[in-house]
PDB file of C-alpha atoms in Angstrom:
ATOM      1  CA  MET A  63       0.002   9.329 -41.802  1.00  0.00           C
ATOM      2  CA  GLY A  64       3.447   9.997 -40.359  1.00  0.00           C
ATOM      3  CA  LYS A  65       5.284   7.588 -38.159  1.00  0.00           C
ATOM      4  CA  SER A  66       5.501   8.561 -34.521  1.00  0.00           C
ATOM      5  CA  LYS A  67       9.010   8.680 -33.147  1.00  0.00           C
ATOM      6  CA  ILE A  68       9.969   5.955 -30.708  1.00  0.00           C
ATOM      7  CA  LYS A  69      10.702   7.566 -27.350  1.00  0.00           C
ATOM      8  CA  THR A  70      14.118   6.928 -25.840  1.00  0.00           C
ATOM      9  CA  GLU A  71      15.780   7.294 -22.450  1.00  0.00           C
ATOM     10  CA  ASP A  72      17.325  10.563 -23.675  1.00  0.00           C
ATOM     11  CA  ASP A  73      13.824  11.799 -24.578  1.00  0.00           C
ATOM     12  CA  PHE A  74      12.688  10.981 -21.039  1.00  0.00           C
ATOM     13  CA  ILE A  75      15.612  12.877 -19.517  1.00  0.00           C
ATOM     14  CA  LYS A  76      14.800  15.889 -21.723  1.00  0.00           C
ATOM     15  CA  TRP A  77      11.130  15.645 -20.719  1.00  0.00           C
ATOM     16  CA  ILE A  78      12.067  15.567 -17.015  1.00  0.00           C
ATOM     17  CA  GLU A  79      14.366  18.562 -17.532  1.00  0.00           C
ATOM     18  CA  GLN A  80      11.515  20.465 -19.229  1.00  0.00           C
ATOM     19  CA  GLN A  81       9.218  19.801 -16.277  1.00  0.00           C
ATOM     20  CA  VAL A  82      11.934  20.867 -13.846  1.00  0.00           C
ATOM     21  CA  ALA A  83      12.503  24.102 -15.789  1.00  0.00           C
ATOM     22  CA  TYR A  84       8.752  24.804 -15.751  1.00  0.00           C
ATOM     23  CA  TYR A  85       8.236  24.211 -12.005  1.00  0.00           C
ATOM     24  CA  LYS A  86      11.486  25.695 -10.631  1.00  0.00           C
ATOM     25  CA  PRO A  87      10.399  29.361 -10.673  1.00  0.00           C
ATOM     26  CA  PHE A  88       7.099  28.574  -8.941  1.00  0.00           C
ATOM     27  CA  LEU A  89       8.799  26.540  -6.220  1.00  0.00           C
ATOM     28  CA  GLY A  90      11.671  28.950  -5.600  1.00  0.00           C
ATOM     29  CA  LEU A  91      14.245  26.415  -6.816  1.00  0.00           C
ATOM     30  CA  SER A  92      15.864  28.621  -9.450  1.00  0.00           C
ATOM     31  CA  LEU A  93      19.306  28.457  -7.812  1.00  0.00           C
ATOM     32  CA  GLN A  94      19.397  24.679  -7.961  1.00  0.00           C
ATOM     33  CA  ARG A  95      20.921  22.594 -10.744  1.00  0.00           C
ATOM     34  CA  ILE A  96      18.651  19.576 -10.966  1.00  0.00           C
ATOM     35  CA  LYS A  97      19.608  16.771 -13.311  1.00  0.00           C
ATOM     36  CA  ALA A  98      17.944  13.495 -14.256  1.00  0.00           C
ATOM     37  CA  GLU A  99      19.516  10.072 -14.619  1.00  0.00           C
ATOM     38  CA  ARG A 100      18.630   6.408 -14.651  1.00  0.00           C
ATOM     39  CA  ASP A 101      18.648   4.818 -11.198  1.00  0.00           C
ATOM     40  CA  ASP A 102      17.814   1.132 -11.121  1.00  0.00           C
ATOM     41  CA  SER A 103      17.789   1.157  -7.314  1.00  0.00           C
ATOM     42  CA  THR A 104      14.561   3.173  -7.240  1.00  0.00           C
ATOM     43  CA  GLN A 105      11.039   1.820  -7.687  1.00  0.00           C
ATOM     44  CA  PHE A 106       9.787   4.588 -10.015  1.00  0.00           C
ATOM     45  CA  LEU A 107      11.045   8.147  -9.479  1.00  0.00           C
ATOM     46  CA  ARG A 108      13.150   9.522  -6.649  1.00  0.00           C
ATOM     47  CA  ILE A 109      14.915  12.773  -5.994  1.00  0.00           C
ATOM     48  CA  LYS A 110      18.288  12.368  -4.336  1.00  0.00           C
ATOM     49  CA  LEU A 111      19.144  15.308  -2.122  1.00  0.00           C
ATOM     50  CA  VAL A 112      22.267  15.727  -0.053  1.00  0.00           C
ATOM     51  CA  TYR A 113      21.289  18.232   2.626  1.00  0.00           C
ATOM     52  CA  PRO A 114      22.237  21.108   2.751  1.00  0.00           C
ATOM     53  CA  TYR A 115      23.483  21.202  -0.857  1.00  0.00           C
ATOM     54  CA  LEU A 116      21.429  22.481  -3.785  1.00  0.00           C
ATOM     55  CA  ASP A 117      22.165  20.115  -6.676  1.00  0.00           C
ATOM     56  CA  PRO A 118      19.748  17.195  -6.456  1.00  0.00           C
ATOM     57  CA  THR A 119      19.260  14.434  -9.014  1.00  0.00           C
ATOM     58  CA  ILE A 120      15.969  12.934 -10.124  1.00  0.00           C
ATOM     59  CA  GLY A 121      16.506   9.225 -10.592  1.00  0.00           C
ATOM     60  CA  PHE A 122      14.140   7.077 -12.631  1.00  0.00           C
ATOM     61  CA  SER A 123      13.620   3.361 -13.040  1.00  0.00           C
ATOM     62  CA  GLU A 124      12.899   1.189 -16.052  1.00  0.00           C
ATOM     63  CA  LYS A 125       9.242   1.198 -14.968  1.00  0.00           C
ATOM     64  CA  ALA A 126       9.086   5.011 -15.135  1.00  0.00           C
ATOM     65  CA  LEU A 127      10.790   4.960 -18.534  1.00  0.00           C
ATOM     66  CA  THR A 128       8.237   2.433 -19.787  1.00  0.00           C
ATOM     67  CA  GLU A 129       5.371   4.611 -18.540  1.00  0.00           C
ATOM     68  CA  PHE A 130       6.929   7.580 -20.367  1.00  0.00           C
ATOM     69  CA  LYS A 131       7.189   5.581 -23.584  1.00  0.00           C
ATOM     70  CA  LYS A 132       3.510   4.640 -23.265  1.00  0.00           C
ATOM     71  CA  GLY A 133       2.580   8.273 -22.569  1.00  0.00           C
ATOM     72  CA  THR A 134       1.053   7.424 -19.194  1.00  0.00           C
ATOM     73  CA  ILE A 135       3.331   9.368 -16.842  1.00  0.00           C
ATOM     74  CA  PHE A 136       2.053  12.743 -15.682  1.00  0.00           C
ATOM     75  CA  LYS A 137       3.991  15.982 -15.176  1.00  0.00           C
ATOM     76  CA  ASP A 138       2.902  16.208 -11.560  1.00  0.00           C
ATOM     77  CA  ARG A 139       5.057  13.168 -10.768  1.00  0.00           C
ATOM     78  CA  ILE A 140       8.052  15.450 -11.367  1.00  0.00           C
ATOM     79  CA  LEU A 141       6.387  18.181  -9.311  1.00  0.00           C
ATOM     80  CA  HIS A 142       6.070  15.695  -6.444  1.00  0.00           C
ATOM     81  CA  GLU A 143       9.789  14.917  -6.589  1.00  0.00           C
ATOM     82  CA  LEU A 144      10.653  18.617  -6.683  1.00  0.00           C
ATOM     83  CA  CYS A 145       8.517  19.254  -3.606  1.00  0.00           C
ATOM     84  CA  HIS A 146      10.884  16.951  -1.715  1.00  0.00           C
ATOM     85  CA  ALA A 147      13.531  19.651  -2.239  1.00  0.00           C
ATOM     86  CA  LEU A 148      11.287  21.837  -0.073  1.00  0.00           C
ATOM     87  CA  THR A 149      10.285  19.327   2.592  1.00  0.00           C
ATOM     88  CA  ASP A 150      13.418  17.226   2.982  1.00  0.00           C
ATOM     89  CA  PRO A 151      15.430  19.744   5.033  1.00  0.00           C
ATOM     90  CA  LEU A 152      12.767  19.472   7.745  1.00  0.00           C
ATOM     91  CA  TYR A 153      12.730  15.689   7.319  1.00  0.00           C
ATOM     92  CA  VAL A 154      16.518  15.495   7.667  1.00  0.00           C
ATOM     93  CA  LYS A 155      16.485  17.565  10.840  1.00  0.00           C
ATOM     94  CA  SER A 156      13.511  15.767  12.372  1.00  0.00           C
ATOM     95  CA  THR A 157      15.035  12.324  11.838  1.00  0.00           C
ATOM     96  CA  ASP A 158      18.463  13.355  13.125  1.00  0.00           C
ATOM     97  CA  ARG A 159      18.947  11.762  16.498  1.00  0.00           C
ATOM     98  CA  TYR A 160      20.530  14.907  17.924  1.00  0.00           C
ATOM     99  CA  ALA A 161      18.391  17.635  16.340  1.00  0.00           C
ATOM    100  CA  SER A 162      17.416  20.295  18.819  1.00  0.00           C
ATOM    101  CA  LYS A 163      14.016  21.878  19.168  1.00  0.00           C
ATOM    102  CA  THR A 164      15.500  25.121  17.802  1.00  0.00           C
ATOM    103  CA  GLU A 165      16.794  23.340  14.672  1.00  0.00           C
ATOM    104  CA  ILE A 166      13.363  21.813  14.029  1.00  0.00           C
ATOM    105  CA  GLU A 167      11.669  25.188  14.583  1.00  0.00           C
ATOM    106  CA  ASP A 168      14.144  26.879  12.208  1.00  0.00           C
ATOM    107  CA  GLU A 169      13.413  24.343   9.452  1.00  0.00           C
ATOM    108  CA  ARG A 170       9.665  24.679  10.095  1.00  0.00           C
ATOM    109  CA  GLU A 171       9.919  28.460   9.617  1.00  0.00           C
ATOM    110  CA  ARG A 172      12.040  27.998   6.496  1.00  0.00           C
ATOM    111  CA  LEU A 173       9.509  25.596   4.985  1.00  0.00           C
ATOM    112  CA  THR A 174       6.642  27.938   5.865  1.00  0.00           C
ATOM    113  CA  ASP A 175       8.474  30.812   4.185  1.00  0.00           C
ATOM    114  CA  VAL A 176       9.132  28.709   1.078  1.00  0.00           C
ATOM    115  CA  ILE A 177       5.421  27.884   0.846  1.00  0.00           C
ATOM    116  CA  THR A 178       4.697  31.613   1.166  1.00  0.00           C
ATOM    117  CA  VAL A 179       7.058  32.364  -1.741  1.00  0.00           C
ATOM    118  CA  ILE A 180       5.426  29.640  -3.856  1.00  0.00           C
ATOM    119  CA  ILE A 181       1.983  31.106  -3.330  1.00  0.00           C
ATOM    120  CA  ARG A 182       3.308  34.611  -4.010  1.00  0.00           C
ATOM    121  CA  ASN A 183       4.903  33.357  -7.252  1.00  0.00           C
ATOM    122  CA  LEU A 184       1.608  31.842  -8.339  1.00  0.00           C
ATOM    123  CA  LEU A 185      -0.400  34.950  -7.498  1.00  0.00           C
ATOM    124  CA  ASP A 186       2.122  37.252  -9.195  1.00  0.00           C
ATOM    125  CA  LYS A 187       1.543  35.317 -12.451  1.00  0.00           C
ATOM    126  CA  LYS A 188      -2.107  36.388 -12.530  1.00  0.00           C
TER     127      LYS A 188
END
């Protein structure tokens, strides 16, 4: 029997990057450069977006790293964080004290169109 390799923080970053690369084309995020890094200020995983820019960072905590080392973290946790890249523009506008109805409607239409592209991407793969 061979020894299993001990997983490291670098392995976790590579694993996150692999999940990002897999999901990006389906979610229409191909133009974005998404990196991963340790972030002890987060509880588990968190994507940090600076609206309207396209280079978010997925931060992870010691707890997430431990779950990775145990093999108990699922790929869809990264998918969840990536979905924030789709929904957060609407969130940013809706929580802005001075957002107009037109701005909210524009972001709603943008999000609806992104969801349309995601579904089209999935159906085109069949």
